[in-house]
Tab-separated table of C-alpha atoms in Angstrom:
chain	number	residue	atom	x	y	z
G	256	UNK	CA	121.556	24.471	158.597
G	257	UNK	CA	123.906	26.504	157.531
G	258	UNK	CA	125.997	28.939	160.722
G	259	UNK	CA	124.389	32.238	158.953
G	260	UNK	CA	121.462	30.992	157.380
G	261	UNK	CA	120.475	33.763	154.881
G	262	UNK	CA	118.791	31.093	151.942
G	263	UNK	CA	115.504	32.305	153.843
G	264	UNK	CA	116.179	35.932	153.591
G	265	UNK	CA	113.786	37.664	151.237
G	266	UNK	CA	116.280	40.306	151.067
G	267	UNK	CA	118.497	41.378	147.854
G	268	UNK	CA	122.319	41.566	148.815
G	269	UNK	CA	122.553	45.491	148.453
G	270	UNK	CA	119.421	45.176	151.332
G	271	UNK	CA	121.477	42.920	153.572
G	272	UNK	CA	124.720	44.622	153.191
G	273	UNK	CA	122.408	48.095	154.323
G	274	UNK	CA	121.071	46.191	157.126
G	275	UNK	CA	124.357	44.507	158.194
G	276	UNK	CA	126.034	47.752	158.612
G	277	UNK	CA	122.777	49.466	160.904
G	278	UNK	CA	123.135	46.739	162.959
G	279	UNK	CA	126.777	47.049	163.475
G	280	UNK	CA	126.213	50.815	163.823
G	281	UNK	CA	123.528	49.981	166.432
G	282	UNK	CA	125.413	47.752	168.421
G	283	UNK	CA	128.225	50.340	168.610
G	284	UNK	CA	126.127	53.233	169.740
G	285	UNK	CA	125.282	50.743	172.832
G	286	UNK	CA	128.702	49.861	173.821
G	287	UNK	CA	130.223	53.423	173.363
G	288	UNK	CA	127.245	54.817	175.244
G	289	UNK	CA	128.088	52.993	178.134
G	290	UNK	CA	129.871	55.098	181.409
G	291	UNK	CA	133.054	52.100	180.827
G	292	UNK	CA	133.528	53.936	177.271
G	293	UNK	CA	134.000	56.955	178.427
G	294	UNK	CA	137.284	58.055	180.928
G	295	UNK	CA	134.432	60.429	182.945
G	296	UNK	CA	132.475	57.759	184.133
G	297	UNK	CA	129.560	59.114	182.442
G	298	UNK	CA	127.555	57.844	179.154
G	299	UNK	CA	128.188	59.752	175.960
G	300	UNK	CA	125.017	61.308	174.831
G	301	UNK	CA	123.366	58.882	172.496
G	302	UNK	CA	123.571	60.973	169.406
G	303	UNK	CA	127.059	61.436	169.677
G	304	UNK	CA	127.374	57.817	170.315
G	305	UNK	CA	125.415	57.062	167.512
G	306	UNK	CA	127.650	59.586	165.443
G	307	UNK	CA	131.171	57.748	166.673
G	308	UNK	CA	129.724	54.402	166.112
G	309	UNK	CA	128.312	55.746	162.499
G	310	UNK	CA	132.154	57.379	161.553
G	311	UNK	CA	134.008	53.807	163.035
G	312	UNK	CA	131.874	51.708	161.389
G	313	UNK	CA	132.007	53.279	157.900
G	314	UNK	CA	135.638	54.216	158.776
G	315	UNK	CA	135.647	57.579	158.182
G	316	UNK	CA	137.194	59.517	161.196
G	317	UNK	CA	135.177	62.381	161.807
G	318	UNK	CA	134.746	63.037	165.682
G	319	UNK	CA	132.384	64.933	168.098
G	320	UNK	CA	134.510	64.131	171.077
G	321	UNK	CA	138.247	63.326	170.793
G	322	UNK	CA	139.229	59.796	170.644
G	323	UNK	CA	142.412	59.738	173.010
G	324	UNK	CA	141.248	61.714	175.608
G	325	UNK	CA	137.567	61.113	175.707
G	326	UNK	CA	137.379	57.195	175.682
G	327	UNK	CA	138.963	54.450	177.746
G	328	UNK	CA	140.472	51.756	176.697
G	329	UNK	CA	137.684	49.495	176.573
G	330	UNK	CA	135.681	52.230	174.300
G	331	UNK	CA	139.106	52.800	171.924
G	332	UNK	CA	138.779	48.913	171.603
G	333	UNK	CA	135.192	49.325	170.746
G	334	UNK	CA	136.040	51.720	167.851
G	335	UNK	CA	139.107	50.402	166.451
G	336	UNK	CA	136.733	46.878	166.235
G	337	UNK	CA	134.079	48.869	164.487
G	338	UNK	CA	136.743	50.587	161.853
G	339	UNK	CA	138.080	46.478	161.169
G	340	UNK	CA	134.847	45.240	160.632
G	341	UNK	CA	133.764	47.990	158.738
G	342	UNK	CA	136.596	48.174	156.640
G	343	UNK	CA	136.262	44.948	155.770
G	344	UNK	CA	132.767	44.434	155.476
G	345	UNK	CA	130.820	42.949	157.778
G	346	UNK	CA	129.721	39.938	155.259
G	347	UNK	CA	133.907	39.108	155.483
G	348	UNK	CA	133.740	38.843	159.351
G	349	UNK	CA	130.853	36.543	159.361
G	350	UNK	CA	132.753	34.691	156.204
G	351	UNK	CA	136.171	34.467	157.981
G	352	UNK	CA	134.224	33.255	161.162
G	353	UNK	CA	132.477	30.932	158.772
G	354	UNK	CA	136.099	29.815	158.239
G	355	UNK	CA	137.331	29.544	161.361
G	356	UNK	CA	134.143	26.881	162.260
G	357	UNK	CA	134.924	25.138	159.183
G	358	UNK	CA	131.295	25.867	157.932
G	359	UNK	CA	130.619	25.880	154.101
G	360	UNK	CA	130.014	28.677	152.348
G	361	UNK	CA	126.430	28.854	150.013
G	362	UNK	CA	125.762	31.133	147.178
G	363	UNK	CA	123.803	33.227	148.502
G	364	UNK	CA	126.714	34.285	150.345
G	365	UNK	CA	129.046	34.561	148.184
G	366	UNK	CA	126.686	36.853	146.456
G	367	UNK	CA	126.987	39.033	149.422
G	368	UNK	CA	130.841	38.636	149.626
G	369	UNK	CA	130.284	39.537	145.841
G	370	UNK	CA	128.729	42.416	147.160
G	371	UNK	CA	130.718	43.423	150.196
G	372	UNK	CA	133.836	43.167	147.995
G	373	UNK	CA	132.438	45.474	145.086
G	374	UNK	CA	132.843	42.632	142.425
G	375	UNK	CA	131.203	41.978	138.999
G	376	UNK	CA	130.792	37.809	139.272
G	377	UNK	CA	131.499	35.466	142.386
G	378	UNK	CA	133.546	33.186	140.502
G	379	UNK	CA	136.846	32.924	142.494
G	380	UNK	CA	135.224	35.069	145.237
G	381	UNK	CA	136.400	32.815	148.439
G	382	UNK	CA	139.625	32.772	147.168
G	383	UNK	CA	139.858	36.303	146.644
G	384	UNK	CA	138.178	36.690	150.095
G	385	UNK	CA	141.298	34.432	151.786
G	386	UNK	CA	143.575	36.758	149.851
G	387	UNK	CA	141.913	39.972	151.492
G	388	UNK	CA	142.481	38.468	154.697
G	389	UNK	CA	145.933	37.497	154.194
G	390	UNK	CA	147.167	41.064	152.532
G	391	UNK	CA	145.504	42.716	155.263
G	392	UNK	CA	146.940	41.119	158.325
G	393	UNK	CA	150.070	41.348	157.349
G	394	UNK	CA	150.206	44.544	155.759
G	395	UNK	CA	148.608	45.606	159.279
G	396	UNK	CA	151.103	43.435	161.272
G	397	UNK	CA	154.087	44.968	159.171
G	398	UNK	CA	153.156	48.654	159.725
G	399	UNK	CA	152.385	47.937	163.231
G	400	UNK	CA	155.628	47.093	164.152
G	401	UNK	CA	157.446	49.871	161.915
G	402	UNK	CA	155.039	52.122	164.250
G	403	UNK	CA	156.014	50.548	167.822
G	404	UNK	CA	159.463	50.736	167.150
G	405	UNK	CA	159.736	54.602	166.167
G	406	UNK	CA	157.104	55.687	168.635
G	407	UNK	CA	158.958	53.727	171.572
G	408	UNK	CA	161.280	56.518	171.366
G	409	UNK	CA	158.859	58.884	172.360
G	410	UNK	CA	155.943	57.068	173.848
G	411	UNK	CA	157.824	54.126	175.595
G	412	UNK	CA	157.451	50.133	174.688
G	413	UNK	CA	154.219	49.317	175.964
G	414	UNK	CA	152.234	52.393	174.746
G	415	UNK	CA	154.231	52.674	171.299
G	416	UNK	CA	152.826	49.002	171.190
G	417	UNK	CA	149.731	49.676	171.497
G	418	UNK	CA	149.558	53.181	169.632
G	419	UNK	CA	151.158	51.041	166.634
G	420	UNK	CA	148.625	48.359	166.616
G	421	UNK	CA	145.962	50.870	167.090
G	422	UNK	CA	146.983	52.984	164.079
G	423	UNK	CA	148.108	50.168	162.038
G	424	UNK	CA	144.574	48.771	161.811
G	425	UNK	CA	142.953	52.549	161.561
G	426	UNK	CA	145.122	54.298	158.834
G	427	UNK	CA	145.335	50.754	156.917
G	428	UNK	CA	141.560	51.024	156.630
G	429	UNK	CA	141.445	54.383	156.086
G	430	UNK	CA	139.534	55.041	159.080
G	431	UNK	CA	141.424	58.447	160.015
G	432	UNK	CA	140.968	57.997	163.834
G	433	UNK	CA	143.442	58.254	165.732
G	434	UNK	CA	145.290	58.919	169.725
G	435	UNK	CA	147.060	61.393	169.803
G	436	UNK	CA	144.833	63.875	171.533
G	437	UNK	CA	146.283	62.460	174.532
G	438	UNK	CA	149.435	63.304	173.386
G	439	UNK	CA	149.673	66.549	171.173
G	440	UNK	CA	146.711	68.377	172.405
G	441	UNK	CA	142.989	67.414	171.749
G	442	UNK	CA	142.191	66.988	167.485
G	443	UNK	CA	146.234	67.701	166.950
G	444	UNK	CA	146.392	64.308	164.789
G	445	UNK	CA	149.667	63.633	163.317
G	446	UNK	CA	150.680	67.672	163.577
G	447	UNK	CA	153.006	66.694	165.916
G	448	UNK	CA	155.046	64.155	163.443
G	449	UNK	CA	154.917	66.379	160.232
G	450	UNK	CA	158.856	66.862	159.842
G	451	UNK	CA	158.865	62.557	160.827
G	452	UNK	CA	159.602	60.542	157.830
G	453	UNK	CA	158.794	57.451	159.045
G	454	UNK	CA	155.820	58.013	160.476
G	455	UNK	CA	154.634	59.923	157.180
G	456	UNK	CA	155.948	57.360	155.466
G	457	UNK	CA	154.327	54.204	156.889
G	458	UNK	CA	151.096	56.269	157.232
G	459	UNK	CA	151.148	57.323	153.491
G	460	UNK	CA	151.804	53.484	152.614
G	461	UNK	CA	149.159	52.263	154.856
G	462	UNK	CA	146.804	54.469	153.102
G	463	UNK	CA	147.734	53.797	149.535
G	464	UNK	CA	147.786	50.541	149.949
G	465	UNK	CA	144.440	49.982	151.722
G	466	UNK	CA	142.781	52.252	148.769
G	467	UNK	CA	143.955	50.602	145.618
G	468	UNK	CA	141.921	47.648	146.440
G	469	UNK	CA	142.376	44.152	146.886
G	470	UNK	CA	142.386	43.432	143.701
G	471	UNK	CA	145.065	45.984	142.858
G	472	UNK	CA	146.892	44.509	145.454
G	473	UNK	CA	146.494	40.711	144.307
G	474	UNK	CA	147.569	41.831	140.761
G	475	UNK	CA	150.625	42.989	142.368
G	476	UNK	CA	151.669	40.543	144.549
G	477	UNK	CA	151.276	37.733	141.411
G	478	UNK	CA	152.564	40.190	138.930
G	479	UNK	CA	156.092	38.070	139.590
G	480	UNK	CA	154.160	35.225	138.743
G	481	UNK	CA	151.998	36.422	135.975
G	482	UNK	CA	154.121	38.821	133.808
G	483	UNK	CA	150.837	40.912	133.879
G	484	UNK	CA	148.259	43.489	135.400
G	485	UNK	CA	144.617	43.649	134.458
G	486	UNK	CA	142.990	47.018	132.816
G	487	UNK	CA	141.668	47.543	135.899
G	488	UNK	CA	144.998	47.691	137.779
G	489	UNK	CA	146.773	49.437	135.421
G	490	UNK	CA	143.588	52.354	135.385
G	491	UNK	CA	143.749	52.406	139.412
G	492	UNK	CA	147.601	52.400	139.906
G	493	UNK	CA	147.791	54.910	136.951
G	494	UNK	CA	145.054	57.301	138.462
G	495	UNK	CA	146.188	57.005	141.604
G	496	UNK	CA	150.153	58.106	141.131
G	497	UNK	CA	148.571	61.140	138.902
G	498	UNK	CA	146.366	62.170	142.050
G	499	UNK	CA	148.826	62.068	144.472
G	500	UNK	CA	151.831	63.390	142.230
G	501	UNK	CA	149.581	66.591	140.788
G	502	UNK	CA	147.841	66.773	144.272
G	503	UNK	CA	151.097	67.143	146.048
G	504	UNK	CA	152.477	69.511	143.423
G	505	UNK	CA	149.211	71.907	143.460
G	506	UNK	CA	149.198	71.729	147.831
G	507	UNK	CA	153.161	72.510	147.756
G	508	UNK	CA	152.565	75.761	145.330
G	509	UNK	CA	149.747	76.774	146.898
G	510	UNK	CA	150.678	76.321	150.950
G	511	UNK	CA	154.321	77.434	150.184
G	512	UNK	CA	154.613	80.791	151.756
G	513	UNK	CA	151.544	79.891	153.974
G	514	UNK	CA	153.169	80.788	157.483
G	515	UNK	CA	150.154	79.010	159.110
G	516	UNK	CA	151.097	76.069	157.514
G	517	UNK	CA	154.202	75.268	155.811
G	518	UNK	CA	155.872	78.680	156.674
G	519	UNK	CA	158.004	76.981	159.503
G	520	UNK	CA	159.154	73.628	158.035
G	521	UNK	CA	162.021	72.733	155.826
G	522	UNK	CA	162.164	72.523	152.545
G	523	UNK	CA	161.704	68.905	152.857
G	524	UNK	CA	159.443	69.031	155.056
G	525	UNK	CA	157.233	70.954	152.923
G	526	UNK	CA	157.993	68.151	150.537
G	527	UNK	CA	156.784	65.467	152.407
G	528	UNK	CA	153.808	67.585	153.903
G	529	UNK	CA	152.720	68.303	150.926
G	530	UNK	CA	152.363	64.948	149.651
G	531	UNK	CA	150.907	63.353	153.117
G	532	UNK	CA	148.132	66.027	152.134
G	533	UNK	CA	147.413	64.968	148.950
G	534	UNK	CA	147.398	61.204	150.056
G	535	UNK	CA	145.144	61.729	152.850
G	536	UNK	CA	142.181	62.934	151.550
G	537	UNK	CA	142.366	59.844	149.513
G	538	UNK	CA	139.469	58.501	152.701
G	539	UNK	CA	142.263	58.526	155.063
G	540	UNK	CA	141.748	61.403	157.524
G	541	UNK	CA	144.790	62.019	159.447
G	542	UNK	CA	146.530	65.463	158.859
G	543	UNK	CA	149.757	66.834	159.417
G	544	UNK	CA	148.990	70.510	158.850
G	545	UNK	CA	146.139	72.286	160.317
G	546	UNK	CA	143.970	72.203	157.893
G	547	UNK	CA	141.858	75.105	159.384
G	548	UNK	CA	144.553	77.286	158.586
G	549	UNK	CA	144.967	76.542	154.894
G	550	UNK	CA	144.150	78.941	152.479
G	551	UNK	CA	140.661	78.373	150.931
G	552	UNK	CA	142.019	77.538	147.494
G	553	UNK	CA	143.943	74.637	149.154
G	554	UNK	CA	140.720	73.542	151.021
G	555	UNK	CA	138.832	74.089	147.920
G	556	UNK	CA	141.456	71.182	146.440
G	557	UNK	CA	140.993	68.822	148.795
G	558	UNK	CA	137.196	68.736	148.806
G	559	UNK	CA	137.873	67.373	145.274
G	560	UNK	CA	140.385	64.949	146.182
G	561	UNK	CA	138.069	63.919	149.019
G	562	UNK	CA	135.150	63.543	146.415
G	563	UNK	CA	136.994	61.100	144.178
G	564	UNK	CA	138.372	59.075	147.126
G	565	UNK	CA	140.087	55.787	146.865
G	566	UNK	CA	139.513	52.600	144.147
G	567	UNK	CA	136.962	50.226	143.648
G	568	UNK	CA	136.960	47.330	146.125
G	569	UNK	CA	138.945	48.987	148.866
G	570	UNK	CA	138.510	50.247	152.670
G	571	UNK	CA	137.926	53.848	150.907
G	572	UNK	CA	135.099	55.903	150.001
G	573	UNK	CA	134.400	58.590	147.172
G	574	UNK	CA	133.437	58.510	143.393
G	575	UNK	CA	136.500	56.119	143.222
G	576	UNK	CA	139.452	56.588	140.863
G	577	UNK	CA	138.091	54.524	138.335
G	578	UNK	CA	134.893	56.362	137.697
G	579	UNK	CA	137.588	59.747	137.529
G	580	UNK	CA	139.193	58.052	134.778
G	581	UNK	CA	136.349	57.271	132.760
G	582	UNK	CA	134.700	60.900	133.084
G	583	UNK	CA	138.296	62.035	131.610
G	584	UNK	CA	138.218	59.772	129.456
G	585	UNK	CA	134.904	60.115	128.188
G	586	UNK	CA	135.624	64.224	127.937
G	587	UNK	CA	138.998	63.550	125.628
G	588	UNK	CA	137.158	60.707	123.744
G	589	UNK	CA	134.404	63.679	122.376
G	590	UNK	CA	137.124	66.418	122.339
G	591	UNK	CA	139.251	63.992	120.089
G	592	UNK	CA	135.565	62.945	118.211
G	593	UNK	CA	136.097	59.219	119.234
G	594	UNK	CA	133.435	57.187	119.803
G	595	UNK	CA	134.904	54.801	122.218
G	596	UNK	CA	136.800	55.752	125.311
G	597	UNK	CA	139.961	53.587	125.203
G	598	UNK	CA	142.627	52.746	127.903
G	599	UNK	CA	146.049	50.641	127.502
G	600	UNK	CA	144.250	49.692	123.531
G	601	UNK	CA	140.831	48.544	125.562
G	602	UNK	CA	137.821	49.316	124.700
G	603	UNK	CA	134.827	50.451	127.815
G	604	UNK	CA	131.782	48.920	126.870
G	605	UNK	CA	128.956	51.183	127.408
G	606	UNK	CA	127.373	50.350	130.654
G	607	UNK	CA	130.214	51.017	132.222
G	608	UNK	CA	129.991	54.425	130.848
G	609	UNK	CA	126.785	55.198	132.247
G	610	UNK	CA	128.048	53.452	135.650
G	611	UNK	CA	130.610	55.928	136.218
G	612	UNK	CA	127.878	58.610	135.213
G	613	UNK	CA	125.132	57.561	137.207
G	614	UNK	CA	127.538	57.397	140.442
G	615	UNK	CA	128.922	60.768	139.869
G	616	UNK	CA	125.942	62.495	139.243
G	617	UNK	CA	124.423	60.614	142.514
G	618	UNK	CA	127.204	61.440	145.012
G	619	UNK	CA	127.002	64.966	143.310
G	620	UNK	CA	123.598	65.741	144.351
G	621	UNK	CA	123.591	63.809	147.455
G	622	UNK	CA	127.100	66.334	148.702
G	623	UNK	CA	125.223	69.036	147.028
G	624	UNK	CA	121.726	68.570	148.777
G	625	UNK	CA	123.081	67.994	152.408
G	626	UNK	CA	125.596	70.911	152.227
G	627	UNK	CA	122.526	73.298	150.933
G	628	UNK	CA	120.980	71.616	154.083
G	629	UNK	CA	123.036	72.204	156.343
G	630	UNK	CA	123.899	75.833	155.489
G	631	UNK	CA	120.136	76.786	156.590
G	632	UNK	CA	120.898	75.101	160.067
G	633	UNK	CA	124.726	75.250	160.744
G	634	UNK	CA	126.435	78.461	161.775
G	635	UNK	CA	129.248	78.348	159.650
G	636	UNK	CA	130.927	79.353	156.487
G	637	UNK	CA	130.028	77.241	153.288
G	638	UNK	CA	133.728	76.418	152.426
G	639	UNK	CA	133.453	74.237	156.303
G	640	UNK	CA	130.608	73.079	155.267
G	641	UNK	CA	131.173	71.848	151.878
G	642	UNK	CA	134.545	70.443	153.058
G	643	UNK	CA	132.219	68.616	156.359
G	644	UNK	CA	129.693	66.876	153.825
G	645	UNK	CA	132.281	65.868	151.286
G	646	UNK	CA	134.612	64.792	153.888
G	647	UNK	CA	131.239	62.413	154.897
G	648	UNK	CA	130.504	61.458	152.113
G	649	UNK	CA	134.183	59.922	150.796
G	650	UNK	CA	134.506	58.789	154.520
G	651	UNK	CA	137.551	60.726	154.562
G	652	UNK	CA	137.496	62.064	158.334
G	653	UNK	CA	139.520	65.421	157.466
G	654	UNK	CA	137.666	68.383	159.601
G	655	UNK	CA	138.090	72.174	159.671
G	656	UNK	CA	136.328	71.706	163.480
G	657	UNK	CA	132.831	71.979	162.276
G	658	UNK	CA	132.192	68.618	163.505
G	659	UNK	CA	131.927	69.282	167.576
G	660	UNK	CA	130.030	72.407	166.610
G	661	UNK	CA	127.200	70.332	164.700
G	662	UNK	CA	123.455	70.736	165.675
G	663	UNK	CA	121.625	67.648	166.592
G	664	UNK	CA	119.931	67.447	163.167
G	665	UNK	CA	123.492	68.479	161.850
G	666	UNK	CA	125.155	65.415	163.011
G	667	UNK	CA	122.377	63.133	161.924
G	668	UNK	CA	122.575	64.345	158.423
G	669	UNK	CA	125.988	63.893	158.864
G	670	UNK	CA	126.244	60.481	160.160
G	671	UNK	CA	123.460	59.333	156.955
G	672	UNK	CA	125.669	60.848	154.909
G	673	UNK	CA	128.545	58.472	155.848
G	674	UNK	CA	126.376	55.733	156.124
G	675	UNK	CA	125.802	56.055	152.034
G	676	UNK	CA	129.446	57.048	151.496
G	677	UNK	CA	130.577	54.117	152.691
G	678	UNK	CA	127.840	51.597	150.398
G	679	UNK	CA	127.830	53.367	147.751
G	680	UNK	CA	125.106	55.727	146.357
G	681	UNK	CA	124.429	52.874	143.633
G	682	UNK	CA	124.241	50.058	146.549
G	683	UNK	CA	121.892	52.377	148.210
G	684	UNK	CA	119.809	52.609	145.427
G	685	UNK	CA	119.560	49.210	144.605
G	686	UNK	CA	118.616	48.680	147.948
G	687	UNK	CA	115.528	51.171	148.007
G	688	UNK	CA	114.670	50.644	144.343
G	689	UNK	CA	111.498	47.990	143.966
G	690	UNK	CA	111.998	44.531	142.650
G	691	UNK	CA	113.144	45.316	138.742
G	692	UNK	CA	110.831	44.307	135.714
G	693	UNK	CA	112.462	43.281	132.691
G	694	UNK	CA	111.558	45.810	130.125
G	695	UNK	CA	109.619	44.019	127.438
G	696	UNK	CA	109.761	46.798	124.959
G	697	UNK	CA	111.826	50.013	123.736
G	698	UNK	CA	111.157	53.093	122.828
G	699	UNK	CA	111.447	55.259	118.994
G	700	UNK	CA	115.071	56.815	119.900
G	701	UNK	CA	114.928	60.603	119.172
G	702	UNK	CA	117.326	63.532	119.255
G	703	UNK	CA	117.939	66.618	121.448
G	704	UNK	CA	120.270	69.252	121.288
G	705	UNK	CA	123.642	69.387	123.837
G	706	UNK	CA	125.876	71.950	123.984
């Protein structure tokens, strides 16, 4: 028998990737519930350890309580587990533990690694798998010790150690959690380092890099090799340098003379602020500026960034950049009267059209349906609570400090609405939807009138 016998299951894979994640979501709420979680010696309330467990797990960063002061070291352990697993997937754990007993791998689960990993066939998926491990470690390892040895000024060896290990693993997988509470001042984030280069730097790389994708990143790594990227690299690295470029641009003209923000820094400082903020809504979370105090247009920006999010088969959440491209490129292909939407001389066939429709229009009304939700039961202004749900929902973690404020129903709408951010409002779907019927005829096809 195989070690994780799932050839029984009478589940689909969208169904066992939903269930996976519950249970890992469960098991957290236990262990950060416990009084050893918590440096008060008392248990967390079990909806906001349900919450924390929810946020790790789908590695978004959002936080009732704050993470360096509130928990131990035993419940920081339990959260930065939950944000590796769940950036990951929880199908790769149970894979690369698979691995490690020298078990073999069925088909049935490489369906779910097909799954877990957002691809379209499982050919090559264990290899691709052993890839994601291997980019991910190191990239982690590499950033981890960049981190230790510029924090050891400040924090000291041991701490900077474990700060940079911490972080590595957090801001690689876009999690947005962080420690520094216990530094800077409860919810400070990275306010404290936003004239730092390095640490924006590394950050900023970590992010990027864990949101292209593995497959991005695979493409780039053999690109010596190969002479050659596939459409699908060239769309994500393409979309993402116009995001971050324009983002930074727009953030810079519009936070320039912000004293609350950028009034105080540098010119180059403003610089590099600017562009952290445009990379970390990207799912990433961490902040340099407070982001409470930026003018709403700015805020208004980022709730769009934060809806696109990262790329297809990464540790990040939104619409992704692909489906971005194709709306664009769907609006210039009937602007232009093209019939085909085209990119670097390939056609998109049309199912992938409708894809990148159906998802939008999905995440749209699920962001649209909680905020209007939440505005009848939340004391707060809309702009926080847009900026709350979308934040959710692209498992960014960025907060204008609605969060700790949250009603009880608040934070479970709040904590579902990560819970689908992270799958996927498609996965989701096909996990609910009934056991599909081939269609065994079509319809007359008729006209209406648009526009």
């Amino acid at each position: 028998m195989n070690w994780i016998d799932i050839r029984k299951w009478k589940f689909t894979p969208p169904q066992v990737l939903v269930l996976g994640f519950a249970l890992m979501i469960l098991i957290g709420t236990c262990l950060l519930a416990l009084p050893i979680s918590s440096v008060h010696g008392t248990s967390l309330t079990l909806i906001n350890a349900f919450f924390t467990a929810t946020s790790a797990t789908c590695v978004t960063g959002l936080v009732i309580v704050d993470t360096g002061t509130h928990f131990t070291i035993f419940g920081q352990i339990v959260i930065i587990a939950l944000i590796q697993i769940g950036g990951l997937g929880f199908m790769s754990m149970t894979t690369l533990i698979a691995f490690v007993l020298k078990k073999r791998i069925s088909f049935k689960e490489r369906l779910l690694l097909k799954e877990a990993l957002n691809q379209e066939n499982v050919d090559g998926i264990v290899r691709l798998f052993r890839k994601v491990l291997v980019y991910s470690l190191s990239i982690q390892c590499a950033a981890a010790v960049l981190f230790t040895i510029r924090w050891s000024f400040d924090l000291g060896f041991s701490k900077a150690l474990y700060f940079g290990v911490w972080h590595a693993i957090s801001f690689f997988n876009n999690a947005g959690f962080d420690l520094f509470g216990s530094i800077n001042g409860e919810f400070s984030s990275l306010t404290g380092y936003a004239n730092d280069f390095i640490t924006n730097f590394v950050t900023m790389a970590l992010i990027i890099l864990g949101g292209l994708g593995f497959i991005v990143l695979s493409d780039l790594i053999e690109f010596k090799k190969v002479k050659k990227l596939s459409l699908h690299s060239k769309v994500v690295l393409s979309m993402t340098g116009f995001l971050i470029a324009s983002g930074a641009i727009i953030i810079f003209i519009l936070e320039f003379t912000n004293p609350h923000t950028m009034g105080h820094l540098s010119f180059g400082g403003r610089m590099l602020a600017s562009f952290f903020q445009s990379v970390t809504p990207r799912t990433a979370g961490a902040n340099t500026l407070d982001l409470s105090s930026l003018r709403q247009a700015t805020q208004f920006f980022l709730v769009i960034l934060m809806f696109i999010g990262a790329s297809p088969g990464s540790t990040g959440g939104g619409i992704k950049t692909t489906t971005f491209a194709i709306l664009i490129g769907a609006v210039i292909a009937m602007i232009r009267g093209k019939e085909d939407i085209v990119f670097f001389r390939f056609r998109l066939a049309k199912e992938r059209i409708l894809k990148a429709i159906t998802l939008t229009m999905l995440a749209l009304f699920l962001v649209i349906f909680v905020a209007m939700v939440l505005s009848t039961t939340e004391d707060a202004a809309f702009i926080r609570i847009i900026f709350e749900v979308t934040s959710a929902f692209g498992t960014v973690g960025l907060s204008l400090g609605l969060t700790p404020y949250l009603t009880v129903f608040g934070k479970i709408m709040i904590s579902l609405t990560m819970f689908a951010g992270r799958l996927g409002p498609i996965t989701m779907a096909y996990a609910l939807q009934p056991k599909q019927e081939k269609e065994l005829y079509r319809y007359t096809e008729g006209k209406i009138t648009i526009g």
